[in-house]
Every structure is written in structure tokens, then in C-alpha cells.
């Protein structure tokens, strides 16, 4: 066997090993949905496909698309989604490659194309999911943008947006970079509503347990999420 062929085989094996190690590392770092969230999958109004989880309400008041936080399982937002569903909103949870929304940021437009609706489209992004939505907010047809423990990417300018924009974060969120949160405020429209949840933290926007480096919340997970839901609903009443 020629020397270059042997080296090519060795290189291929090395790349395969490195790739497998990377996948194992990502799997170990992923925040798993808790039991309460996973249980929502058994509800009849929940429809699961390869790339999407969809919750259908009895009557439609609007549509919500949720982009998950980085390395957080899609299913971790099912409890939050089910409450919105009970309020009359059709909710979509796109499944992202390796649980990283940035790798499939066009999911919003793909869902709109597959499920056309003249009712409001509300984009909700947690952490990295919020930053990802900021890349497409200027181009995609959304009727509101909700950033949860998130801020826009520093390379975008959303000051021209006329839709409602909400930046909602917990008082005790020590995962969110507060300096960057302040520095990126000028990238959002002047009508952006900034809401600090007293006693809230970063992980309580989903159902995946505690997050490394996060502060200790002094309110329940349900209370924190209800504050977000109430603000979304009141905007479109």
C-alpha cells in the first residue's frame, strides 16, 4: 500500500475519533428536559415530527415559535409551551442540530411556510436562541420578538423594527452577561420593553433543572414563566 494511502486512512480514522469525542462531549454538556416537561409529550394536542414539536390549541389566537437556549433540549420548553397552548396559541418548538439554534436559524421561516397563518407570529428566544432570532428579526415576518435572558448579536442593528420587542431577564441571572446586556441595548428599537423579573434566574425560563453558574431563584419556575406568558398574552388581547 502506498504511503500516502496509509496516511489518508490514518487521517480519516483520526478525524472520526475526534468527531466522536466531540459528540460525546456535547452530549455530556447538554441540559436535559425534566420529567414534567417530557410528560407533556403524551398529551393528545402535542404532535412530534423529526424536526418539530407542535402544540395545537382548540381555538387559535396566534402562533409562537420558541428557539431554545444553547445546549438545552427542545423538550425543556414544553411546559411553557403547553401553558401558551392552553391560552389559545399554536406553539412550535423546532428541533435544532446539537441543540444549538444558531445551526438552524431559518427554522422560523420554514415553519411559517409549512403552517401558513394570518394570525400574529411571536418569536421567543432563550439565551442563544434569542441571539439567533436577532439575526433574522429584520427579514422574517414576525409580529413580536421576545428575548428571554438574551440580547441581540453585536453585529445586528434592530433599531428600525416597528414590532413589539421585549427583553425579559431574571434579577438573579448570573449566566447572562450583564455588561453585554447593557452594551447591546442601543441595537434594539427605542420602544423595547425591558422587564427584570424579581428573584428570577436564567434556567427558570425552561424545565431542565439548574444551570451551571446561574443564581438561585427566589420565586418558582412556574411563577417566572407566568410573568412572561402574561406579558405576551396582554400584548395581543
Short mmCIF file of C-alpha atoms in Angstrom, two decimals:
data_model
loop_
_atom_site.label_atom_id
_atom_site.label_comp_id
_atom_site.label_asym_id
_atom_site.label_seq_id
_atom_site.Cartn_x
_atom_site.Cartn_y
_atom_site.Cartn_z
CA UNK A 1 0.00 0.00 0.00
CA UNK A 2 1.35 3.43 -0.91
CA UNK A 3 2.50 5.65 1.92
CA UNK A 4 0.04 8.46 1.08
CA UNK A 5 -2.86 5.99 1.18
CA UNK A 6 -1.81 4.83 4.66
CA UNK A 7 -1.59 8.44 5.84
CA UNK A 8 -5.02 9.19 4.35
CA UNK A 9 -6.52 6.23 6.21
CA UNK A 10 -4.87 7.31 9.46
CA UNK A 11 -6.11 10.87 9.00
CA UNK A 12 -9.65 9.65 8.31
CA UNK A 13 -9.60 7.48 11.44
CA UNK A 14 -8.24 10.38 13.49
CA UNK A 15 -10.97 12.72 12.23
CA UNK A 16 -13.61 10.11 13.03
CA UNK A 17 -12.27 9.68 16.57
CA UNK A 18 -12.14 13.45 17.13
CA UNK A 19 -15.69 13.79 15.82
CA UNK A 20 -16.95 11.04 18.12
CA UNK A 21 -15.21 12.63 21.11
CA UNK A 22 -16.85 15.94 20.22
CA UNK A 23 -20.30 14.35 20.03
CA UNK A 24 -19.79 12.65 23.39
CA UNK A 25 -18.68 15.95 24.93
CA UNK A 26 -21.72 17.78 23.54
CA UNK A 27 -23.97 15.05 24.85
CA UNK A 28 -22.47 15.35 28.34
CA UNK A 29 -22.85 19.14 28.31
CA UNK A 30 -26.47 19.12 27.15
CA UNK A 31 -29.16 20.17 29.63
CA UNK A 32 -31.91 17.55 29.60
CA UNK A 33 -35.61 18.29 29.86
CA UNK A 34 -37.01 17.33 33.25
CA UNK A 35 -39.72 14.75 33.90
CA UNK A 36 -42.51 17.33 33.99
CA UNK A 37 -41.56 18.65 30.57
CA UNK A 38 -41.18 15.23 28.97
CA UNK A 39 -44.63 14.23 30.26
CA UNK A 40 -46.19 16.90 28.04
CA UNK A 41 -45.25 14.79 25.01
CA UNK A 42 -48.02 12.35 25.95
CA UNK A 43 -50.76 14.95 25.58
CA UNK A 44 -53.00 14.47 22.52
CA UNK A 45 -52.56 18.06 21.35
CA UNK A 46 -48.79 17.57 21.01
CA UNK A 47 -47.54 16.50 17.58
CA UNK A 48 -43.94 15.36 17.18
CA UNK A 49 -42.05 15.01 13.91
CA UNK A 50 -38.38 14.66 13.06
CA UNK A 51 -37.63 18.39 13.13
CA UNK A 52 -40.51 19.89 15.07
CA UNK A 53 -42.77 19.67 18.10
CA UNK A 54 -46.14 21.37 17.58
CA UNK A 55 -48.85 22.09 20.15
CA UNK A 56 -52.31 22.75 18.72
CA UNK A 57 -54.89 24.78 20.70
CA UNK A 58 -58.64 24.34 20.48
CA UNK A 59 -59.00 27.88 19.10
CA UNK A 60 -56.21 29.90 17.51
CA UNK A 61 -55.31 33.37 18.77
CA UNK A 62 -51.79 33.41 17.41
CA UNK A 63 -48.59 31.47 16.75
CA UNK A 64 -45.48 31.21 18.91
CA UNK A 65 -42.12 29.85 17.78
CA UNK A 66 -39.62 29.13 20.55
CA UNK A 67 -35.85 28.92 19.98
CA UNK A 68 -34.15 27.06 22.83
CA UNK A 69 -31.10 28.07 24.82
CA UNK A 70 -27.70 26.72 23.81
CA UNK A 71 -27.27 23.01 24.58
CA UNK A 72 -30.75 22.83 26.11
CA UNK A 73 -33.08 20.12 24.86
CA UNK A 74 -36.05 21.30 22.83
CA UNK A 75 -38.41 19.42 25.14
CA UNK A 76 -37.31 21.57 28.09
CA UNK A 77 -39.74 24.29 26.94
CA UNK A 78 -42.81 22.06 26.68
CA UNK A 79 -44.38 23.15 29.97
CA UNK A 80 -44.03 26.81 28.98
CA UNK A 81 -45.43 25.93 25.56
CA UNK A 82 -48.36 23.98 26.98
CA UNK A 83 -49.50 26.97 29.07
CA UNK A 84 -49.42 29.16 25.96
CA UNK A 85 -51.32 26.46 24.12
CA UNK A 86 -54.00 26.47 26.83
CA UNK A 87 -54.35 30.22 26.27
CA UNK A 88 -55.14 29.69 22.58
CA UNK A 89 -51.71 29.87 20.94
CA UNK A 90 -50.33 27.37 18.48
CA UNK A 91 -46.78 26.74 19.63
CA UNK A 92 -43.85 25.42 17.60
CA UNK A 93 -40.61 24.07 19.05
CA UNK A 94 -38.12 23.45 16.24
CA UNK A 95 -35.51 20.78 16.90
CA UNK A 96 -32.05 22.23 16.38
CA UNK A 97 -28.88 20.35 15.38
CA UNK A 98 -26.92 19.52 18.53
CA UNK A 99 -29.44 21.67 20.45
CA UNK A 100 -27.85 24.83 19.05
CA UNK A 101 -30.35 27.21 17.46
CA UNK A 102 -27.62 29.07 15.61
CA UNK A 103 -27.18 25.99 13.37
CA UNK A 104 -30.74 26.24 12.08
CA UNK A 105 -31.71 29.85 12.38
CA UNK A 106 -34.00 29.69 9.33
CA UNK A 107 -36.42 27.39 11.20
CA UNK A 108 -38.77 30.35 11.75
CA UNK A 109 -39.41 30.96 8.06
CA UNK A 110 -39.61 27.23 7.34
CA UNK A 111 -42.36 26.81 9.94
CA UNK A 112 -44.28 29.80 8.60
CA UNK A 113 -44.16 28.32 5.11
CA UNK A 114 -45.36 24.91 6.31
CA UNK A 115 -48.12 26.27 8.58
CA UNK A 116 -49.42 29.48 6.98
CA UNK A 117 -51.49 31.72 9.22
CA UNK A 118 -52.73 35.31 9.11
CA UNK A 119 -52.70 35.44 12.92
CA UNK A 120 -49.78 37.03 14.80
CA UNK A 121 -46.40 35.29 14.77
CA UNK A 122 -44.46 35.71 18.01
CA UNK A 123 -40.77 34.80 18.18
CA UNK A 124 -39.45 33.75 21.60
CA UNK A 125 -35.77 33.02 22.12
CA UNK A 126 -33.99 31.93 25.29
CA UNK A 127 -30.31 32.78 25.68
CA UNK A 128 -28.52 31.70 22.45
CA UNK A 129 -31.96 31.20 20.92
CA UNK A 130 -32.67 34.89 21.42
CA UNK A 131 -29.38 35.94 19.88
CA UNK A 132 -30.14 33.67 16.92
CA UNK A 133 -33.54 35.27 16.39
CA UNK A 134 -31.90 38.68 16.31
CA UNK A 135 -30.15 37.68 13.08
CA UNK A 136 -33.46 37.05 11.30
CA UNK A 137 -35.76 39.57 13.02
CA UNK A 138 -35.17 42.18 10.33
CA UNK A 139 -36.02 39.82 7.46
CA UNK A 140 -38.63 37.34 8.69
CA UNK A 141 -42.29 38.19 9.17
CA UNK A 142 -42.71 38.25 12.93
CA UNK A 143 -45.20 40.33 14.89
CA UNK A 144 -43.28 40.39 18.17
CA UNK A 145 -39.81 39.47 19.41
CA UNK A 146 -39.32 38.20 22.95
CA UNK A 147 -35.77 37.77 24.27
CA UNK A 148 -35.52 35.67 27.44
CA UNK A 149 -32.23 36.02 29.26
CA UNK A 150 -30.78 37.10 25.94
CA UNK A 151 -29.52 40.06 23.94
CA UNK A 152 -29.04 40.65 20.22
CA UNK A 153 -25.86 39.66 18.44
CA UNK A 154 -23.45 42.59 18.44
CA UNK A 155 -23.30 42.56 14.63
CA UNK A 156 -27.01 43.30 14.08
CA UNK A 157 -28.99 46.53 14.12
CA UNK A 158 -32.65 46.17 15.06
CA UNK A 159 -33.30 49.83 15.82
CA UNK A 160 -35.63 50.14 12.82
CA UNK A 161 -38.02 47.39 13.96
CA UNK A 162 -41.58 48.58 14.48
CA UNK A 163 -42.90 45.37 16.06
CA UNK A 164 -43.14 44.97 19.85
CA UNK A 165 -39.81 43.87 21.34
CA UNK A 166 -39.36 42.57 24.88
CA UNK A 167 -36.13 41.87 26.73
CA UNK A 168 -37.03 39.84 29.80
CA UNK A 169 -34.40 38.67 32.28
CA UNK A 170 -34.13 37.50 35.87
CA UNK A 171 -32.77 39.62 38.68
CA UNK A 172 -30.60 36.70 39.82
CA UNK A 173 -29.47 35.58 36.37
CA UNK A 174 -25.70 35.20 36.64
CA UNK A 175 -25.35 33.33 33.33
CA UNK A 176 -26.43 36.37 31.31
CA UNK A 177 -23.56 38.81 30.78
CA UNK A 178 -24.98 41.99 32.30
CA UNK A 179 -22.34 44.21 30.70
CA UNK A 180 -23.21 42.91 27.24
CA UNK A 181 -26.91 43.25 28.01
CA UNK A 182 -26.36 46.95 28.68
CA UNK A 183 -23.97 47.42 25.76
CA UNK A 184 -26.41 45.92 23.25
CA UNK A 185 -29.47 47.91 24.32
CA UNK A 186 -28.76 50.56 21.64
CA UNK A 187 -29.08 47.81 18.99
CA UNK A 188 -32.77 47.38 19.86
CA UNK A 189 -35.58 49.79 18.96
CA UNK A 190 -36.26 52.62 21.39
CA UNK A 191 -39.69 51.20 22.21
CA UNK A 192 -38.18 47.94 23.52
CA UNK A 193 -39.65 46.98 26.87
CA UNK A 194 -37.05 45.78 29.36
CA UNK A 195 -38.51 43.63 32.12
CA UNK A 196 -36.46 42.42 35.08
CA UNK A 197 -38.16 39.58 36.95
CA UNK A 198 -37.56 40.00 40.70
CA UNK A 199 -35.90 36.86 42.04
CA UNK A 200 -35.76 35.23 38.60
CA UNK A 201 -32.76 33.45 37.12
CA UNK A 202 -31.60 32.04 33.78
CA UNK A 203 -32.70 28.41 33.93
CA UNK A 204 -36.26 29.09 35.12
CA UNK A 205 -37.34 30.04 31.58
CA UNK A 206 -37.24 26.32 30.80
CA UNK A 207 -37.59 22.97 32.56
CA UNK A 208 -34.11 21.47 32.65
CA UNK A 209 -33.01 21.75 36.26
CA UNK A 210 -30.37 24.17 37.46
CA UNK A 211 -27.75 25.66 35.15
CA UNK A 212 -24.07 25.87 35.94
CA UNK A 213 -23.07 29.36 37.06
CA UNK A 214 -26.66 30.54 37.50
CA UNK A 215 -28.02 32.40 40.51
CA UNK A 216 -30.52 30.92 42.95
CA UNK A 217 -34.07 31.98 42.11
CA UNK A 218 -36.37 33.15 44.91
CA UNK A 219 -39.59 32.51 43.02
CA UNK A 220 -40.89 29.30 41.47
CA UNK A 221 -40.21 28.26 37.90
CA UNK A 222 -43.95 28.44 37.18
CA UNK A 223 -44.15 31.99 38.56
CA UNK A 224 -41.26 33.18 36.40
CA UNK A 225 -42.71 31.66 33.25
CA UNK A 226 -46.17 33.00 34.01
CA UNK A 227 -44.78 36.55 34.07
CA UNK A 228 -43.52 36.04 30.52
CA UNK A 229 -46.75 34.43 29.35
CA UNK A 230 -48.90 37.20 30.85
CA UNK A 231 -46.89 39.85 29.01
CA UNK A 232 -47.13 38.01 25.69
CA UNK A 233 -50.86 37.48 26.02
CA UNK A 234 -51.59 41.05 27.11
CA UNK A 235 -49.83 42.38 24.01
CA UNK A 236 -52.29 40.65 21.68
CA UNK A 237 -55.53 40.81 23.64
#
